[in-house]
Short mmCIF file of C-alpha atoms in Angstrom, two decimals:
data_model
loop_
_atom_site.label_atom_id
_atom_site.label_comp_id
_atom_site.label_asym_id
_atom_site.label_seq_id
_atom_site.Cartn_x
_atom_site.Cartn_y
_atom_site.Cartn_z
CA MET A 1 110.92 133.30 132.27
CA ARG A 2 114.10 131.21 134.50
CA LEU A 3 114.21 131.56 138.65
CA HIS A 4 117.33 130.18 140.66
CA HIS A 5 116.84 127.55 143.98
CA SER A 6 119.03 127.41 147.08
CA ASP A 7 120.10 123.64 145.79
CA SER A 8 121.19 125.91 142.07
CA THR A 9 118.50 124.02 140.66
CA THR A 10 116.99 126.58 137.31
CA ILE A 11 113.95 126.70 137.52
CA HIS A 12 111.61 127.32 134.07
CA LEU A 13 108.78 129.11 135.18
CA ALA A 14 106.52 129.04 130.55
CA TYR A 15 102.60 129.95 129.87
CA CYS A 16 100.95 126.65 128.03
CA THR A 17 99.80 127.91 124.53
CA ASN A 18 97.36 124.85 124.47
CA VAL A 19 95.05 128.22 124.75
CA HIS A 20 95.94 129.76 121.70
CA PRO A 21 93.47 127.71 118.65
CA ALA A 22 96.12 126.61 116.48
CA GLU A 23 96.99 122.75 114.44
CA THR A 24 98.99 123.75 112.31
CA LEU A 25 102.52 123.63 111.82
CA ASP A 26 101.94 128.09 110.12
CA GLY A 27 100.07 128.54 113.42
CA ILE A 28 101.85 127.70 115.25
CA THR A 29 104.70 129.86 114.69
CA ALA A 30 102.25 132.99 114.10
CA GLN A 31 101.37 132.03 117.01
CA LEU A 32 104.90 133.05 118.94
CA ALA A 33 103.49 136.74 117.13
CA ASP A 34 100.43 137.41 118.44
CA HIS A 35 100.13 135.41 121.26
CA ALA A 36 103.69 135.51 123.41
CA GLU A 37 106.11 137.71 121.96
CA GLN A 38 102.92 140.56 123.56
CA VAL A 39 103.39 138.63 126.57
CA ARG A 40 106.54 138.89 126.97
CA GLN A 41 105.90 142.85 126.40
CA HIS A 42 103.61 143.39 128.62
CA LEU A 43 106.08 141.75 131.01
CA GLY A 44 108.62 144.34 130.02
CA THR A 45 111.41 141.02 130.48
CA ASP A 46 113.61 140.11 127.79
CA LEU A 47 112.56 135.97 127.77
CA VAL A 48 109.33 133.94 127.82
CA GLY A 49 109.09 130.18 128.52
CA LEU A 50 106.34 128.78 126.09
CA GLY A 51 105.40 124.65 127.61
CA LEU A 52 104.19 124.29 123.92
CA TRP A 53 101.17 122.35 122.79
CA LEU A 54 101.52 120.82 119.47
CA PRO A 55 99.17 118.55 118.12
CA ALA A 56 99.47 115.20 116.11
CA GLU A 57 99.68 116.19 112.61
CA VAL A 58 102.56 118.57 114.00
CA ALA A 59 104.40 116.56 116.26
CA HIS A 60 105.18 113.68 113.40
CA HIS A 61 105.45 116.39 110.36
CA LEU A 62 108.46 117.89 112.80
CA ALA A 63 109.54 114.51 114.45
CA ASP A 64 110.74 113.90 110.54
CA HIS A 65 112.40 117.69 109.09
CA PRO A 66 114.90 118.29 111.50
CA ALA A 67 115.18 120.70 109.95
CA ASP A 68 111.70 122.37 110.68
CA THR A 69 112.45 121.93 113.92
CA ALA A 70 115.18 123.66 114.22
CA GLU A 71 113.38 127.03 112.62
CA LEU A 72 111.32 127.21 114.48
CA ARG A 73 113.42 127.45 117.14
CA ARG A 74 115.53 130.27 115.99
CA ALA A 75 112.04 131.68 115.45
CA LEU A 76 112.07 131.26 119.20
CA THR A 77 114.74 132.34 120.08
CA ALA A 78 114.67 135.69 116.77
CA ARG A 79 111.29 136.42 119.74
CA GLY A 80 112.46 136.25 123.38
CA LEU A 81 111.45 132.46 123.64
CA GLU A 82 112.34 129.54 124.64
CA THR A 83 110.85 126.16 125.00
CA VAL A 84 111.76 123.31 127.75
CA THR A 85 108.25 121.53 127.89
CA LEU A 86 105.41 120.15 125.79
CA ASN A 87 101.91 120.01 126.81
CA GLY A 88 100.83 116.38 125.29
CA PHE A 89 97.97 115.31 126.59
CA PRO A 90 95.12 116.55 123.72
CA TYR A 91 96.00 115.25 120.76
CA ARG A 92 93.76 117.10 118.54
CA GLY A 93 91.07 119.30 118.13
CA PHE A 94 90.93 120.81 121.46
CA HIS A 95 89.93 124.15 119.87
CA THR A 96 86.58 122.48 118.49
CA PRO A 97 82.99 123.18 119.30
CA VAL A 98 83.06 120.38 121.76
CA VAL A 99 85.68 118.77 122.77
CA LYS A 100 84.68 116.86 126.86
CA ARG A 101 86.00 113.30 126.34
CA GLY A 102 87.76 113.58 123.11
CA VAL A 103 90.70 114.94 124.58
CA TYR A 104 91.35 111.33 126.66
CA PHE A 105 91.68 109.81 122.63
CA PRO A 106 93.98 108.01 121.93
CA ASP A 107 95.14 106.73 125.16
CA TRP A 108 98.30 104.61 126.60
CA SER A 109 97.03 101.45 125.51
CA GLU A 110 96.40 102.87 121.97
CA PRO A 111 99.67 102.27 120.03
CA SER A 112 98.71 106.01 118.01
CA ARG A 113 99.54 107.76 121.46
CA LEU A 114 102.58 105.83 121.86
CA THR A 115 103.83 107.57 118.45
CA TYR A 116 102.59 110.77 119.89
CA THR A 117 104.45 110.93 122.16
CA LEU A 118 108.33 109.76 121.08
CA ASN A 119 107.83 112.43 118.21
CA LEU A 120 107.18 115.18 120.61
CA ALA A 121 110.28 114.35 122.46
CA LYS A 122 111.98 114.28 119.34
CA VAL A 123 111.05 117.90 118.82
CA LEU A 124 111.24 118.31 121.95
CA ALA A 125 115.26 117.34 122.22
CA GLY A 126 115.37 119.53 119.07
CA LEU A 127 114.26 122.83 120.72
CA LEU A 128 115.64 122.79 123.91
CA PRO A 129 117.70 125.48 124.91
CA GLU A 130 121.53 124.27 124.83
CA ASP A 131 121.96 125.21 128.42
CA ALA A 132 118.11 123.82 129.72
CA ALA A 133 119.43 120.86 131.82
CA ARG A 134 116.08 118.19 130.49
CA GLY A 135 113.25 118.51 128.63
CA SER A 136 109.63 117.29 129.55
CA ILE A 137 106.51 116.20 128.67
CA SER A 138 102.97 115.63 130.39
CA THR A 139 100.52 113.42 128.99
CA LEU A 140 97.16 111.74 130.47
CA PRO A 141 96.69 109.69 133.04
CA LEU A 142 96.43 106.24 131.02
CA ALA A 143 93.29 107.15 129.54
CA TRP A 144 89.58 108.35 130.66
CA ARG A 145 87.87 105.59 133.47
CA THR A 146 85.49 103.81 131.24
CA PRO A 147 85.39 101.83 129.41
CA TRP A 148 89.30 100.50 130.62
CA THR A 149 89.65 96.23 130.88
CA GLY A 150 93.05 94.48 131.85
CA VAL A 151 94.03 94.00 128.50
CA GLN A 152 94.50 98.18 128.18
CA ARG A 153 95.53 98.23 131.23
CA SER A 154 98.66 95.84 130.32
CA THR A 155 98.54 96.87 127.24
CA ALA A 156 99.51 100.83 128.33
CA THR A 157 102.36 99.26 130.60
CA ARG A 158 104.15 97.92 127.72
CA HIS A 159 103.20 100.88 125.71
CA LEU A 160 105.10 102.88 129.13
CA ASP A 161 108.04 100.20 128.85
CA ASP A 162 108.47 101.14 125.24
CA LEU A 163 108.32 105.13 125.92
CA ALA A 164 110.49 104.93 128.68
CA ALA A 165 113.08 102.86 125.96
CA GLY A 166 113.10 105.25 123.48
CA LEU A 167 113.58 108.10 125.74
CA LYS A 168 117.28 106.27 126.82
CA GLN A 169 117.44 106.51 122.59
CA ILE A 170 116.75 109.26 121.83
CA GLU A 171 119.03 110.85 124.89
CA ALA A 172 122.01 108.98 123.20
CA GLU A 173 121.15 110.38 119.78
CA THR A 174 120.71 113.61 120.57
CA GLY A 175 122.67 114.11 124.21
CA ARG A 176 118.69 116.13 125.82
CA THR A 177 117.46 114.22 128.47
CA ILE A 178 113.09 114.21 128.05
CA ARG A 179 111.08 113.29 130.33
CA VAL A 180 106.82 112.44 130.35
CA GLY A 181 105.40 112.75 133.32
CA LEU A 182 100.95 111.46 133.92
CA GLU A 183 99.34 114.20 134.15
CA PRO A 184 96.61 113.36 137.14
CA GLU A 185 93.28 113.74 136.70
CA PRO A 186 89.41 113.56 138.22
CA GLY A 187 87.27 111.06 136.16
CA CYS A 188 90.18 108.98 134.79
CA VAL A 189 92.22 105.69 135.16
CA ALA A 190 94.31 107.33 137.72
CA GLU A 191 92.24 110.70 139.58
CA THR A 192 94.78 110.99 142.69
CA THR A 193 98.53 111.00 143.09
CA ALA A 194 98.60 107.40 145.34
CA GLN A 195 96.24 106.30 141.95
CA ALA A 196 99.41 107.78 139.01
CA ALA A 197 102.32 106.39 140.91
CA ARG A 198 100.89 103.09 141.08
CA ALA A 199 100.40 103.16 137.66
CA ILE A 200 104.10 103.48 136.92
CA ALA A 201 105.49 101.58 140.12
CA GLY A 202 106.91 99.14 137.15
CA ALA A 203 108.14 101.77 134.35
CA ASP A 204 111.43 102.37 134.78
CA HIS A 205 111.02 106.01 136.62
CA ASP A 206 114.82 107.85 134.77
CA TRP A 207 112.32 108.19 132.00
CA ILE A 208 108.75 108.57 134.21
CA GLY A 209 107.13 110.11 136.48
CA LEU A 210 103.93 112.02 136.92
CA CYS A 211 102.72 116.04 135.46
CA LEU A 212 101.31 118.00 139.49
CA ASP A 213 98.73 120.20 137.92
CA ALA A 214 97.26 122.22 140.74
CA CYS A 215 93.63 122.13 140.26
CA HIS A 216 93.57 118.63 139.65
CA LEU A 217 95.14 118.18 142.70
CA ALA A 218 92.63 120.20 144.27
CA VAL A 219 89.22 119.14 142.47
CA GLN A 220 90.38 115.49 144.14
CA HIS A 221 90.67 116.91 147.93
CA GLU A 222 94.10 116.30 148.08
CA ASP A 223 96.77 117.65 150.42
CA PRO A 224 99.26 119.73 148.21
CA SER A 225 102.19 118.37 151.28
CA SER A 226 101.30 114.69 152.05
CA ALA A 227 100.61 113.82 148.32
CA VAL A 228 104.70 114.94 147.50
CA ALA A 229 105.76 113.70 150.36
CA ALA A 230 104.35 110.42 149.47
CA LEU A 231 105.70 111.09 145.47
CA VAL A 232 108.99 111.76 147.68
CA ALA A 233 108.88 108.32 150.12
CA GLU A 234 107.87 106.64 147.13
CA GLY A 235 110.20 107.37 145.08
CA VAL A 236 108.20 109.48 142.64
CA PRO A 237 109.52 112.17 140.58
CA ILE A 238 107.34 115.03 139.16
CA VAL A 239 108.27 115.46 136.02
CA LYS A 240 106.54 118.73 136.31
CA LEU A 241 104.01 120.92 137.89
CA GLN A 242 101.45 122.73 136.15
CA ALA A 243 100.66 126.10 137.83
CA SER A 244 97.03 126.04 137.50
CA SER A 245 93.18 127.06 139.93
CA ALA A 246 89.75 125.05 140.04
CA LEU A 247 86.56 126.83 140.80
CA VAL A 248 85.27 126.94 143.80
CA ALA A 249 81.02 127.35 144.90
CA ASP A 250 81.12 127.12 148.77
CA THR A 251 77.39 126.46 149.06
CA PRO A 252 76.39 125.34 146.16
CA ALA A 253 72.73 124.54 147.35
CA ASP A 254 72.19 127.97 147.26
CA ALA A 255 70.13 130.03 144.28
CA GLU A 256 72.54 132.81 144.52
CA SER A 257 75.88 130.16 143.96
CA ARG A 258 73.74 128.62 141.80
CA GLU A 259 73.19 131.28 139.46
CA ALA A 260 76.45 131.78 139.64
CA LEU A 261 77.59 128.97 138.55
CA ARG A 262 75.63 128.79 135.55
CA PRO A 263 77.71 130.47 132.61
CA PHE A 264 80.56 128.25 133.34
CA ALA A 265 78.51 125.39 132.76
CA GLU A 266 79.97 125.89 129.35
CA PRO A 267 80.14 123.78 126.01
CA ARG A 268 83.30 122.61 125.45
CA PHE A 269 85.04 121.26 128.22
CA LEU A 270 85.00 118.44 130.58
CA HIS A 271 84.37 120.52 133.86
CA GLN A 272 84.45 117.56 136.44
CA VAL A 273 82.78 118.10 139.87
CA ARG A 274 83.31 116.85 143.83
CA GLU A 275 82.24 117.24 146.48
CA GLN A 276 83.56 115.81 150.02
CA GLY A 277 80.87 114.35 152.51
CA PRO A 278 81.01 114.62 156.47
CA ASP A 279 83.06 110.96 156.14
CA GLY A 280 85.51 112.29 153.68
CA THR A 281 83.68 110.30 150.83
CA LEU A 282 84.27 111.85 147.31
CA HIS A 283 80.61 112.68 145.51
CA GLY A 284 81.34 113.15 141.46
CA SER A 285 78.96 114.71 138.48
CA ASP A 286 81.33 114.37 135.38
CA ASP A 287 80.58 118.19 134.36
CA LEU A 288 79.02 121.67 135.82
CA ALA A 289 75.73 120.38 134.08
CA PRO A 290 74.60 117.34 135.27
CA ALA A 291 75.62 118.58 139.09
CA LEU A 292 74.01 122.03 138.44
CA ALA A 293 70.31 119.38 137.51
CA GLY A 294 70.75 117.59 140.27
CA ALA A 295 74.28 114.96 140.24
CA LEU A 296 75.44 115.98 143.18
CA PRO A 297 73.88 116.53 147.26
CA GLY A 298 74.88 119.65 147.50
CA ASP A 299 74.97 119.36 151.27
CA ALA A 300 79.13 120.14 151.00
CA PRO A 301 81.57 123.03 149.21
CA TRP A 302 81.76 122.01 145.34
CA ARG A 303 85.04 122.05 143.27
CA ILE A 304 84.72 122.03 139.44
CA HIS A 305 87.35 121.50 137.56
CA TYR A 306 87.35 124.86 135.37
CA HIS A 307 91.01 125.84 135.09
CA VAL A 308 90.42 130.45 136.52
CA PRO A 309 92.66 132.74 136.87
CA LEU A 310 95.04 132.69 139.15
CA HIS A 311 95.82 136.51 140.30
CA ASP A 312 92.19 137.16 140.14
CA GLN A 313 89.29 135.31 143.16
CA PRO A 314 86.36 135.59 140.83
CA GLU A 315 83.21 137.22 142.46
CA PRO A 316 81.74 135.73 145.80
CA PRO A 317 79.99 133.64 146.18
CA LEU A 318 82.12 132.06 143.77
CA ARG A 319 86.33 132.17 145.00
CA ASN A 320 89.22 129.83 143.07
CA THR A 321 91.59 127.43 144.73
CA SER A 322 94.39 130.54 144.69
CA ASP A 323 95.62 128.86 149.15
CA SER A 324 95.76 125.26 146.79
CA LEU A 325 97.61 126.13 144.47
CA GLN A 326 99.98 128.31 147.19
CA GLU A 327 101.16 124.83 149.22
CA THR A 328 101.44 122.98 146.20
CA LEU A 329 104.18 125.64 144.81
CA ARG A 330 105.90 125.92 148.55
CA ALA A 331 105.66 121.26 148.65
CA THR A 332 108.08 121.26 145.23
CA LEU A 333 109.74 124.56 145.25
CA GLY A 334 109.95 125.65 148.94
CA GLY A 335 112.05 123.48 150.49
CA GLU A 336 115.45 122.80 150.40
CA ARG A 337 115.65 120.53 146.89
CA ALA A 338 113.70 121.60 144.19
CA LEU A 339 111.30 118.78 143.69
CA THR A 340 111.43 119.64 140.01
CA ASP A 341 112.26 122.08 137.75
CA HIS A 342 109.67 123.27 135.36
CA VAL A 343 106.48 125.48 136.50
CA GLU A 344 103.78 125.88 133.73
CA VAL A 345 100.87 128.61 133.80
CA GLU A 346 97.83 126.56 132.71
CA THR A 347 95.38 128.57 131.86
CA TYR A 348 93.56 127.30 128.57
CA THR A 349 89.94 128.78 129.13
CA TRP A 350 90.28 132.66 128.58
CA ASP A 351 88.37 132.18 125.44
CA VAL A 352 85.04 130.08 127.38
CA LEU A 353 84.53 131.74 130.54
CA PRO A 354 81.99 134.16 131.17
CA ALA A 355 80.84 136.79 129.33
CA GLY A 356 82.23 139.46 131.74
CA LEU A 357 85.01 137.60 133.06
CA ARG A 358 86.41 137.16 129.34
CA PRO A 359 88.81 139.21 128.18
CA THR A 360 89.04 140.59 125.19
CA GLY A 361 91.02 139.53 121.68
CA ALA A 362 94.20 138.29 121.67
CA ALA A 363 95.79 141.70 123.57
CA GLY A 364 93.35 141.37 126.47
CA ILE A 365 94.05 137.74 126.91
CA ALA A 366 97.80 138.41 126.50
CA ALA A 367 97.68 140.30 129.08
CA GLY A 368 96.15 138.15 131.31
CA ILE A 369 98.55 135.36 130.51
CA ALA A 370 101.36 138.07 131.65
CA THR A 371 99.48 139.01 134.65
CA GLU A 372 99.33 135.45 135.43
CA LEU A 373 102.74 134.82 135.07
CA GLU A 374 104.12 137.70 137.30
CA TRP A 375 101.61 136.43 140.39
CA THR A 376 103.13 132.59 140.31
CA HIS A 377 106.76 134.32 139.86
CA GLY A 378 105.50 136.60 142.95
CA GLU A 379 104.36 133.84 144.74
CA LEU A 380 108.25 132.07 144.08
CA ILE A 381 109.87 134.91 145.04
CA ARG A 382 108.38 134.71 147.87
CA LEU A 383 109.51 131.73 148.38
CA GLY A 384 112.90 132.25 148.83
CA LEU A 385 113.83 131.89 144.61
CA THR A 386 115.97 134.09 143.62
CA GLU A 387 115.67 135.62 140.28
CA GLN A 388 118.52 135.28 137.26
CA ALA A 389 120.25 138.09 135.63
CA GLY A 390 117.11 139.32 131.91
CA ALA A 391 115.44 136.71 132.20
CA THR A 392 112.15 137.51 134.68
CA PRO A 393 110.28 141.09 135.63
#
């Protein structure tokens, strides 16, 4: 799905395939028919964007076998799909029974994270449509916050310098520009946009910037307009925007709210919780279950790192942060200049939603993803972006 900004930038709208469990090349190729093409058919459009998630082993294979990358690109094109962005945050095992903090390893102090990301960049250079201006990859914001030593920080800085050099070399060899965005996330070394900007202050911003996840912004109680304005003032590029929505309990001390929250305390993913005190101080829990067990006071609303569907408010007393997402879209794309050209819907929790909210089978998930894309497309149109003929519903 593509839209035009008034500054002539083409905005690519995609959904992230980390929602699907396959971790082999055959499985990922099968996803195109089993899931992505169904999404496109629901939308009734001739083109849908995919933010592909390629586990480390698949990325390594494709980087070493350009012919297989070319075949994957042909398969995408044949099914009316395109890829301009990759999700490089999870390394592998994103659908194991328990992921939790495992998603943050290897971190940027480890050579394997650099190797993985450069492999992804090589693959993306081969997948990009001919008319795409650039490609993007999102990655973790250095590491989980502990342990994080001075030696690890220095090593990560070196690896980011090596990353920039590698991306420059890929452009020289292929003619395709690939940029990487660190994605601030609660609980990590860089939880906020300001912390992430400081973390890459010495990096080459021609190649390395930030990926803004609207759910993470909301959980950290960041004001999207102020956060984006600060990044612009500091010259930090927004490589990519992830359209996502957090879960909110406005009265978490109430028995009704606690009962509504309990089914969301599931075992696979980490669901960090933040509560803002009267003086603005954020109180945090690294997961929802400890918060419910008393790790947070519950005197103010809880914002929970749980990617819930964008288009559908949870039943009261819970809600989502679609208002913050809308403000994030306005801040990045509502002005005279587009601050990013890649928007990726990233609701990866469809199959762990509470039973009453969980869609049935692949067809149900495809319908839900399609509805999210329609919702996001509508929000972008309301911002004044115009449709590109033949590429949108």
